Amino acid sequence: MDLNADLGEGFGRWTLTEDEALLACVTSANVACGFHAGDASVMRRVCDTAAERGVRIGAQVSYRDLAGFGRRSMDVPAAELTAEIAYQIGALRVFAEAAGSTVSYVKPHGALYNRVVRDEEQAAAVVAGVLLAGGRPAVLGLPGSRLLAHAEAAGLTAVEEAFADRAYTPQGTLVPRGEPGAVVHDADEVVRRSVGMALDGAVTGVDGSRIAVRARSLCVHGDTPGAAAIALRVRAALEEAGVRVSAFA
């Protein structure tokens, strides 16, 4: 099982994620590319540290929404979205390659991540942006999403992801962040859910139903309070349960 986290979500003097501590335990880093968070200095620093520690670097692409942290849905024309996805990947690739690594995968962030679960046009535009940027990185997304379907159709590696600290609807999608209980804050529960998803391929939904979760990667959100400590506990619990924690890319 791969363990990923959102990193580099600072901007200028403002910081959010515990990048150094998280890079000590995750195997893949979803690095903000400047559209919802992050800037050149932040991207460079995260890429340098990730490369030093053997952590795979992924481009976490977003709608152009710094004020809303990429969590506001936007109706961006397909051609414009394609160009903006390629732009973000290209920006991160400069720093990844300078650090002796590369952009191994692409993962949408926030509102874009949720939108491409069902929106054919936006999903296709994101994949077109990945292709435009070149390098053929893997695409990380929700199982059954239109994003992964378009990635597979384009010949890209599609990687299914589960969330340690997010609540699931009965349909297997994420509970919107604006709804109560959307984020799981209890560390013990996050650890239990993580091991259950890795061993049993299932998680309990908000209605109490059992939801099948197929995943090669498990996400712990970097902006959750105490994220680094939770991620360390999740990794330790997975390894104690006999799960090999390693990057998918």
Short mmCIF file of C-alpha atoms in Angstrom, two decimals, residues 1 18 31 59 65-66 83 85 88 92 108 115 119 135 141 159-160 182 187 201 214 217 233 241 244:
data_model
loop_
_atom_site.label_atom_id
_atom_site.label_comp_id
_atom_site.label_asym_id
_atom_site.label_seq_id
_atom_site.Cartn_x
_atom_site.Cartn_y
_atom_site.Cartn_z
CA MET A 1 0.00 0.00 0.00
CA GLU A 18 3.98 19.75 8.21
CA VAL A 31 2.71 18.74 -4.05
CA ALA A 59 1.57 17.14 -9.02
CA ASP A 65 -8.48 29.33 -6.62
CA LEU A 66 -5.93 30.54 -4.08
CA ALA A 83 -3.75 24.24 -20.48
CA ILE A 85 -3.26 21.37 -15.81
CA GLN A 88 0.95 23.22 -13.16
CA LEU A 92 6.50 21.29 -10.59
CA PRO A 108 -6.47 16.64 -8.72
CA ARG A 115 -15.86 17.16 -10.04
CA ASP A 119 -18.04 15.08 -15.02
CA GLY A 135 6.20 12.36 -19.47
CA GLY A 141 -8.08 9.28 -8.24
CA VAL A 159 -4.22 4.34 -9.62
CA GLU A 160 -7.17 3.96 -7.24
CA ALA A 182 -16.97 14.90 6.44
CA ALA A 187 -6.75 9.46 15.33
CA GLY A 201 -10.87 -3.51 1.04
CA ARG A 214 -10.28 -0.83 -3.91
CA SER A 217 -2.78 4.27 -2.32
CA ARG A 233 0.57 5.97 13.43
CA ALA A 241 -0.65 -5.69 10.26
CA ARG A 244 4.10 -3.53 2.94
#
